[in-house]
Amino acid sequence: MPEPLSETGANTRPLVLGSSSRYRRELLERLHLPFTVASPDTDEAPLPGEAPRALALRLALAKAHAVAAQHPGAVVIGSDQVADLGGEPLGKPGDHARATRQLQRMSGQTVIFQTAVAVVCRATGFEQVDIAPVEVRFRTLDGATIERYLRAEQPYDCAGSAKSEGLGIALLDAIVSDDPTALVGLPLIRTCRMLRAAGLVLP
């Protein structure tokens, strides 16, 4: 049962996005819900032998719990994305050289972007986590194309080194997903479902 609204029609529990990502913040703003942002202090290194899907799920939940510990009365969203190339996790490149190597490896390949989201509320004991895998088929990319793209967009803070919402779309042959914002970093269909289950009323 959703919790009652206040007299002003607002949700009674605050909403916190447990992420430092501006992409996730911009996506969550689409829902027209007031929220604050808190950066989780979470080690994102994979465990030995950990599969990309399991890594994304674990980190999304860990981020939500880390922030919920500081905001126990809030509904907290945690999310994580891992690029999955044949079972190997690829993280954010961080610089030009690593981004070049990632795109060289993904050229002509199908990469699964495992985008996980978790919603936690300590006060009510609510916890849900889900994942939205996105199949991305990359074109065959030559060195000049990779260099032009990276110089133009500098996607060094994006898992997989390509921004599908920007110029990176030109590197792709196809995107297959049932949650269209998942590739950008936050699967909003699943997020909305969990927020409702946590008791929030969406506009």
PDB file of N, CA and C in Angstrom, residues 129-190:
ATOM      1  N   VAL A 129      15.758  -4.963  -6.324  1.00  0.00           N
ATOM      2  CA  VAL A 129      16.814  -4.733  -7.297  1.00  0.00           C
ATOM      3  C   VAL A 129      16.451  -5.457  -8.588  1.00  0.00           C
ATOM      4  N   ASP A 130      16.772  -4.853  -9.712  1.00  0.00           N
ATOM      5  CA  ASP A 130      16.457  -5.442 -11.014  1.00  0.00           C
ATOM      6  C   ASP A 130      17.527  -5.005 -11.999  1.00  0.00           C
ATOM      7  N   ILE A 131      17.516  -5.626 -13.163  1.00  0.00           N
ATOM      8  CA  ILE A 131      18.523  -5.299 -14.172  1.00  0.00           C
ATOM      9  C   ILE A 131      17.873  -5.205 -15.535  1.00  0.00           C
ATOM     10  N   ALA A 132      18.364  -4.273 -16.334  1.00  0.00           N
ATOM     11  CA  ALA A 132      17.861  -4.067 -17.698  1.00  0.00           C
ATOM     12  C   ALA A 132      19.021  -4.263 -18.665  1.00  0.00           C
ATOM     13  N   PRO A 133      19.208  -5.462 -19.194  1.00  0.00           N
ATOM     14  CA  PRO A 133      20.302  -5.672 -20.146  1.00  0.00           C
ATOM     15  C   PRO A 133      19.968  -5.028 -21.495  1.00  0.00           C
ATOM     16  N   VAL A 134      20.956  -4.368 -22.079  1.00  0.00           N
ATOM     17  CA  VAL A 134      20.786  -3.709 -23.370  1.00  0.00           C
ATOM     18  C   VAL A 134      21.807  -4.295 -24.339  1.00  0.00           C
ATOM     19  N   GLU A 135      21.319  -4.853 -25.430  1.00  0.00           N
ATOM     20  CA  GLU A 135      22.204  -5.415 -26.455  1.00  0.00           C
ATOM     21  C   GLU A 135      22.597  -4.315 -27.433  1.00  0.00           C
ATOM     22  N   VAL A 136      23.886  -4.069 -27.550  1.00  0.00           N
ATOM     23  CA  VAL A 136      24.391  -3.010 -28.428  1.00  0.00           C
ATOM     24  C   VAL A 136      25.329  -3.639 -29.463  1.00  0.00           C
ATOM     25  N   ARG A 137      24.997  -3.461 -30.730  1.00  0.00           N
ATOM     26  CA  ARG A 137      25.827  -3.993 -31.815  1.00  0.00           C
ATOM     27  C   ARG A 137      26.646  -2.857 -32.415  1.00  0.00           C
ATOM     28  N   PHE A 138      27.959  -2.968 -32.292  1.00  0.00           N
ATOM     29  CA  PHE A 138      28.863  -1.945 -32.803  1.00  0.00           C
ATOM     30  C   PHE A 138      29.204  -2.200 -34.269  1.00  0.00           C
ATOM     31  N   ARG A 139      29.299  -1.119 -35.029  1.00  0.00           N
ATOM     32  CA  ARG A 139      29.827  -1.198 -36.382  1.00  0.00           C
ATOM     33  C   ARG A 139      31.298  -1.597 -36.333  1.00  0.00           C
ATOM     34  N   THR A 140      31.824  -2.016 -37.466  1.00  0.00           N
ATOM     35  CA  THR A 140      33.268  -2.201 -37.568  1.00  0.00           C
ATOM     36  C   THR A 140      33.909  -0.815 -37.649  1.00  0.00           C
ATOM     37  N   LEU A 141      34.784  -0.531 -36.700  1.00  0.00           N
ATOM     38  CA  LEU A 141      35.339   0.814 -36.540  1.00  0.00           C
ATOM     39  C   LEU A 141      36.825   0.824 -36.875  1.00  0.00           C
ATOM     40  N   ASP A 142      37.221   1.718 -37.785  1.00  0.00           N
ATOM     41  CA  ASP A 142      38.652   1.863 -38.058  1.00  0.00           C
ATOM     42  C   ASP A 142      39.259   2.872 -37.084  1.00  0.00           C
ATOM     43  N   GLY A 143      40.567   2.934 -37.078  1.00  0.00           N
ATOM     44  CA  GLY A 143      41.261   3.780 -36.117  1.00  0.00           C
ATOM     45  C   GLY A 143      40.912   5.250 -36.252  1.00  0.00           C
ATOM     46  N   ALA A 144      40.738   5.724 -37.492  1.00  0.00           N
ATOM     47  CA  ALA A 144      40.428   7.133 -37.702  1.00  0.00           C
ATOM     48  C   ALA A 144      39.046   7.480 -37.158  1.00  0.00           C
ATOM     49  N   THR A 145      38.083   6.567 -37.333  1.00  0.00           N
ATOM     50  CA  THR A 145      36.730   6.798 -36.818  1.00  0.00           C
ATOM     51  C   THR A 145      36.738   6.875 -35.300  1.00  0.00           C
ATOM     52  N   ILE A 146      37.443   5.950 -34.667  1.00  0.00           N
ATOM     53  CA  ILE A 146      37.540   5.942 -33.210  1.00  0.00           C
ATOM     54  C   ILE A 146      38.171   7.241 -32.715  1.00  0.00           C
ATOM     55  N   GLU A 147      39.249   7.677 -33.359  1.00  0.00           N
ATOM     56  CA  GLU A 147      39.942   8.883 -32.924  1.00  0.00           C
ATOM     57  C   GLU A 147      39.066  10.119 -33.082  1.00  0.00           C
ATOM     58  N   ARG A 148      38.369  10.237 -34.217  1.00  0.00           N
ATOM     59  CA  ARG A 148      37.485  11.385 -34.438  1.00  0.00           C
ATOM     60  C   ARG A 148      36.388  11.430 -33.396  1.00  0.00           C
ATOM     61  N   TYR A 149      35.808  10.255 -33.126  1.00  0.00           N
ATOM     62  CA  TYR A 149      34.719  10.211 -32.152  1.00  0.00           C
ATOM     63  C   TYR A 149      35.208  10.621 -30.760  1.00  0.00           C
ATOM     64  N   LEU A 150      36.299  10.044 -30.315  1.00  0.00           N
ATOM     65  CA  LEU A 150      36.776  10.329 -28.959  1.00  0.00           C
ATOM     66  C   LEU A 150      37.180  11.789 -28.804  1.00  0.00           C
ATOM     67  N   ARG A 151      37.791  12.367 -29.819  1.00  0.00           N
ATOM     68  CA  ARG A 151      38.159  13.780 -29.745  1.00  0.00           C
ATOM     69  C   ARG A 151      36.927  14.666 -29.702  1.00  0.00           C
ATOM     70  N   ALA A 152      35.868  14.264 -30.399  1.00  0.00           N
ATOM     71  CA  ALA A 152      34.661  15.087 -30.459  1.00  0.00           C
ATOM     72  C   ALA A 152      33.848  15.012 -29.178  1.00  0.00           C
ATOM     73  N   GLU A 153      33.729  13.818 -28.575  1.00  0.00           N
ATOM     74  CA  GLU A 153      32.788  13.646 -27.461  1.00  0.00           C
ATOM     75  C   GLU A 153      33.455  13.377 -26.117  1.00  0.00           C
ATOM     76  N   GLN A 154      34.662  12.838 -26.115  1.00  0.00           N
ATOM     77  CA  GLN A 154      35.400  12.562 -24.884  1.00  0.00           C
ATOM     78  C   GLN A 154      34.537  11.820 -23.841  1.00  0.00           C
ATOM     79  N   PRO A 155      34.066  10.621 -24.178  1.00  0.00           N
ATOM     80  CA  PRO A 155      33.146   9.888 -23.298  1.00  0.00           C
ATOM     81  C   PRO A 155      33.870   9.065 -22.232  1.00  0.00           C
ATOM     82  N   TYR A 156      34.826   9.677 -21.554  1.00  0.00           N
ATOM     83  CA  TYR A 156      35.710   8.913 -20.685  1.00  0.00           C
ATOM     84  C   TYR A 156      35.051   8.523 -19.359  1.00  0.00           C
ATOM     85  N   ASP A 157      33.865   9.092 -19.088  1.00  0.00           N
ATOM     86  CA  ASP A 157      33.147   8.740 -17.860  1.00  0.00           C
ATOM     87  C   ASP A 157      31.990   7.785 -18.135  1.00  0.00           C
ATOM     88  N   CYS A 158      31.998   7.153 -19.317  1.00  0.00           N
ATOM     89  CA  CYS A 158      30.903   6.248 -19.709  1.00  0.00           C
ATOM     90  C   CYS A 158      31.427   4.826 -19.879  1.00  0.00           C
ATOM     91  N   ALA A 159      30.757   3.876 -19.253  1.00  0.00           N
ATOM     92  CA  ALA A 159      31.101   2.471 -19.462  1.00  0.00           C
ATOM     93  C   ALA A 159      30.975   2.143 -20.947  1.00  0.00           C
ATOM     94  N   GLY A 160      32.035   1.585 -21.523  1.00  0.00           N
ATOM     95  CA  GLY A 160      31.991   1.238 -22.931  1.00  0.00           C
ATOM     96  C   GLY A 160      32.450   2.336 -23.868  1.00  0.00           C
ATOM     97  N   SER A 161      32.746   3.522 -23.349  1.00  0.00           N
ATOM     98  CA  SER A 161      33.374   4.594 -24.133  1.00  0.00           C
ATOM     99  C   SER A 161      32.531   5.134 -25.277  1.00  0.00           C
ATOM    100  N   ALA A 162      31.208   5.055 -25.174  1.00  0.00           N
ATOM    101  CA  ALA A 162      30.361   5.611 -26.234  1.00  0.00           C
ATOM    102  C   ALA A 162      29.064   6.125 -25.638  1.00  0.00           C
ATOM    103  N   LYS A 163      28.657   7.331 -26.020  1.00  0.00           N
ATOM    104  CA  LYS A 163      27.414   7.924 -25.544  1.00  0.00           C
ATOM    105  C   LYS A 163      26.339   7.752 -26.621  1.00  0.00           C
ATOM    106  N   SER A 164      25.441   6.817 -26.397  1.00  0.00           N
ATOM    107  CA  SER A 164      24.399   6.572 -27.400  1.00  0.00           C
ATOM    108  C   SER A 164      23.459   7.757 -27.538  1.00  0.00           C
ATOM    109  N   GLU A 165      23.338   8.581 -26.481  1.00  0.00           N
ATOM    110  CA  GLU A 165      22.458   9.745 -26.535  1.00  0.00           C
ATOM    111  C   GLU A 165      23.101  10.907 -27.269  1.00  0.00           C
ATOM    112  N   GLY A 166      24.375  10.740 -27.655  1.00  0.00           N
ATOM    113  CA  GLY A 166      25.097  11.779 -28.379  1.00  0.00           C
ATOM    114  C   GLY A 166      25.633  11.232 -29.684  1.00  0.00           C
ATOM    115  N   LEU A 167      26.844  11.661 -30.033  1.00  0.00           N
ATOM    116  CA  LEU A 167      27.468  11.263 -31.288  1.00  0.00           C
ATOM    117  C   LEU A 167      27.766   9.766 -31.342  1.00  0.00           C
ATOM    118  N   GLY A 168      27.873   9.129 -30.181  1.00  0.00           N
ATOM    119  CA  GLY A 168      28.161   7.698 -30.133  1.00  0.00           C
ATOM    120  C   GLY A 168      27.172   6.839 -30.887  1.00  0.00           C
ATOM    121  N   ILE A 169      25.968   7.346 -31.115  1.00  0.00           N
ATOM    122  CA  ILE A 169      24.969   6.576 -31.867  1.00  0.00           C
ATOM    123  C   ILE A 169      25.482   6.240 -33.259  1.00  0.00           C
ATOM    124  N   ALA A 170      26.398   7.056 -33.801  1.00  0.00           N
ATOM    125  CA  ALA A 170      26.934   6.825 -35.142  1.00  0.00           C
ATOM    126  C   ALA A 170      27.887   5.637 -35.185  1.00  0.00           C
ATOM    127  N   LEU A 171      28.299   5.138 -34.034  1.00  0.00           N
ATOM    128  CA  LEU A 171      29.189   3.985 -33.978  1.00  0.00           C
ATOM    129  C   LEU A 171      28.429   2.663 -33.982  1.00  0.00           C
ATOM    130  N   LEU A 172      27.106   2.725 -33.921  1.00  0.00           N
ATOM    131  CA  LEU A 172      26.305   1.529 -33.661  1.00  0.00           C
ATOM    132  C   LEU A 172      25.509   1.069 -34.873  1.00  0.00           C
ATOM    133  N   ASP A 173      25.262  -0.242 -34.911  1.00  0.00           N
ATOM    134  CA  ASP A 173      24.354  -0.823 -35.905  1.00  0.00           C
ATOM    135  C   ASP A 173      22.961  -1.031 -35.332  1.00  0.00           C
ATOM    136  N   ALA A 174      22.856  -1.337 -34.023  1.00  0.00           N
ATOM    137  CA  ALA A 174      21.544  -1.606 -33.428  1.00  0.00           C
ATOM    138  C   ALA A 174      21.620  -1.548 -31.920  1.00  0.00           C
ATOM    139  N   ILE A 175      20.466  -1.199 -31.317  1.00  0.00           N
ATOM    140  CA  ILE A 175      20.281  -1.249 -29.868  1.00  0.00           C
ATOM    141  C   ILE A 175      18.999  -2.025 -29.612  1.00  0.00           C
ATOM    142  N   VAL A 176      19.064  -3.036 -28.756  1.00  0.00           N
ATOM    143  CA  VAL A 176      17.888  -3.844 -28.434  1.00  0.00           C
ATOM    144  C   VAL A 176      17.661  -3.782 -26.924  1.00  0.00           C
ATOM    145  N   SER A 177      16.499  -3.224 -26.510  1.00  0.00           N
ATOM    146  CA  SER A 177      16.228  -3.048 -25.079  1.00  0.00           C
ATOM    147  C   SER A 177      14.732  -2.919 -24.847  1.00  0.00           C
ATOM    148  N   ASP A 178      14.262  -3.345 -23.664  1.00  0.00           N
ATOM    149  CA  ASP A 178      12.855  -3.148 -23.294  1.00  0.00           C
ATOM    150  C   ASP A 178      12.691  -1.974 -22.331  1.00  0.00           C
ATOM    151  N   ASP A 179      13.781  -1.237 -22.072  1.00  0.00           N
ATOM    152  CA  ASP A 179      13.738  -0.089 -21.154  1.00  0.00           C
ATOM    153  C   ASP A 179      14.646   0.980 -21.749  1.00  0.00           C
ATOM    154  N   PRO A 180      14.110   1.892 -22.560  1.00  0.00           N
ATOM    155  CA  PRO A 180      14.927   2.705 -23.460  1.00  0.00           C
ATOM    156  C   PRO A 180      15.937   3.639 -22.813  1.00  0.00           C
ATOM    157  N   THR A 181      15.785   3.981 -21.545  1.00  0.00           N
ATOM    158  CA  THR A 181      16.770   4.852 -20.903  1.00  0.00           C
ATOM    159  C   THR A 181      17.888   4.065 -20.219  1.00  0.00           C
ATOM    160  N   ALA A 182      17.806   2.744 -20.250  1.00  0.00           N
ATOM    161  CA  ALA A 182      18.793   1.929 -19.534  1.00  0.00           C
ATOM    162  C   ALA A 182      20.205   2.170 -20.046  1.00  0.00           C
ATOM    163  N   LEU A 183      20.364   2.324 -21.350  1.00  0.00           N
ATOM    164  CA  LEU A 183      21.706   2.475 -21.898  1.00  0.00           C
ATOM    165  C   LEU A 183      22.364   3.774 -21.444  1.00  0.00           C
ATOM    166  N   VAL A 184      21.559   4.800 -21.173  1.00  0.00           N
ATOM    167  CA  VAL A 184      22.109   6.078 -20.704  1.00  0.00           C
ATOM    168  C   VAL A 184      22.552   5.965 -19.238  1.00  0.00           C
ATOM    169  N   GLY A 185      21.950   5.028 -18.486  1.00  0.00           N
ATOM    170  CA  GLY A 185      22.433   4.817 -17.124  1.00  0.00           C
ATOM    171  C   GLY A 185      21.402   4.538 -16.055  1.00  0.00           C
ATOM    172  N   LEU A 186      20.102   4.749 -16.355  1.00  0.00           N
ATOM    173  CA  LEU A 186      19.073   4.485 -15.350  1.00  0.00           C
ATOM    174  C   LEU A 186      17.813   3.984 -16.057  1.00  0.00           C
ATOM    175  N   PRO A 187      17.447   2.716 -15.880  1.00  0.00           N
ATOM    176  CA  PRO A 187      16.256   2.180 -16.547  1.00  0.00           C
ATOM    177  C   PRO A 187      14.979   2.709 -15.881  1.00  0.00           C
ATOM    178  N   LEU A 188      14.390   3.727 -16.478  1.00  0.00           N
ATOM    179  CA  LEU A 188      13.293   4.443 -15.816  1.00  0.00           C
ATOM    180  C   LEU A 188      12.022   3.615 -15.692  1.00  0.00           C
ATOM    181  N   ILE A 189      11.751   2.712 -16.620  1.00  0.00           N
ATOM    182  CA  ILE A 189      10.553   1.879 -16.481  1.00  0.00           C
ATOM    183  C   ILE A 189      10.656   1.046 -15.206  1.00  0.00           C
ATOM    184  N   ARG A 190      11.790   0.403 -15.015  1.00  0.00           N
ATOM    185  CA  ARG A 190      11.987  -0.397 -13.808  1.00  0.00           C
ATOM    186  C   ARG A 190      12.055   0.487 -12.563  1.00  0.00           C
TER     187      ARG A 190
END
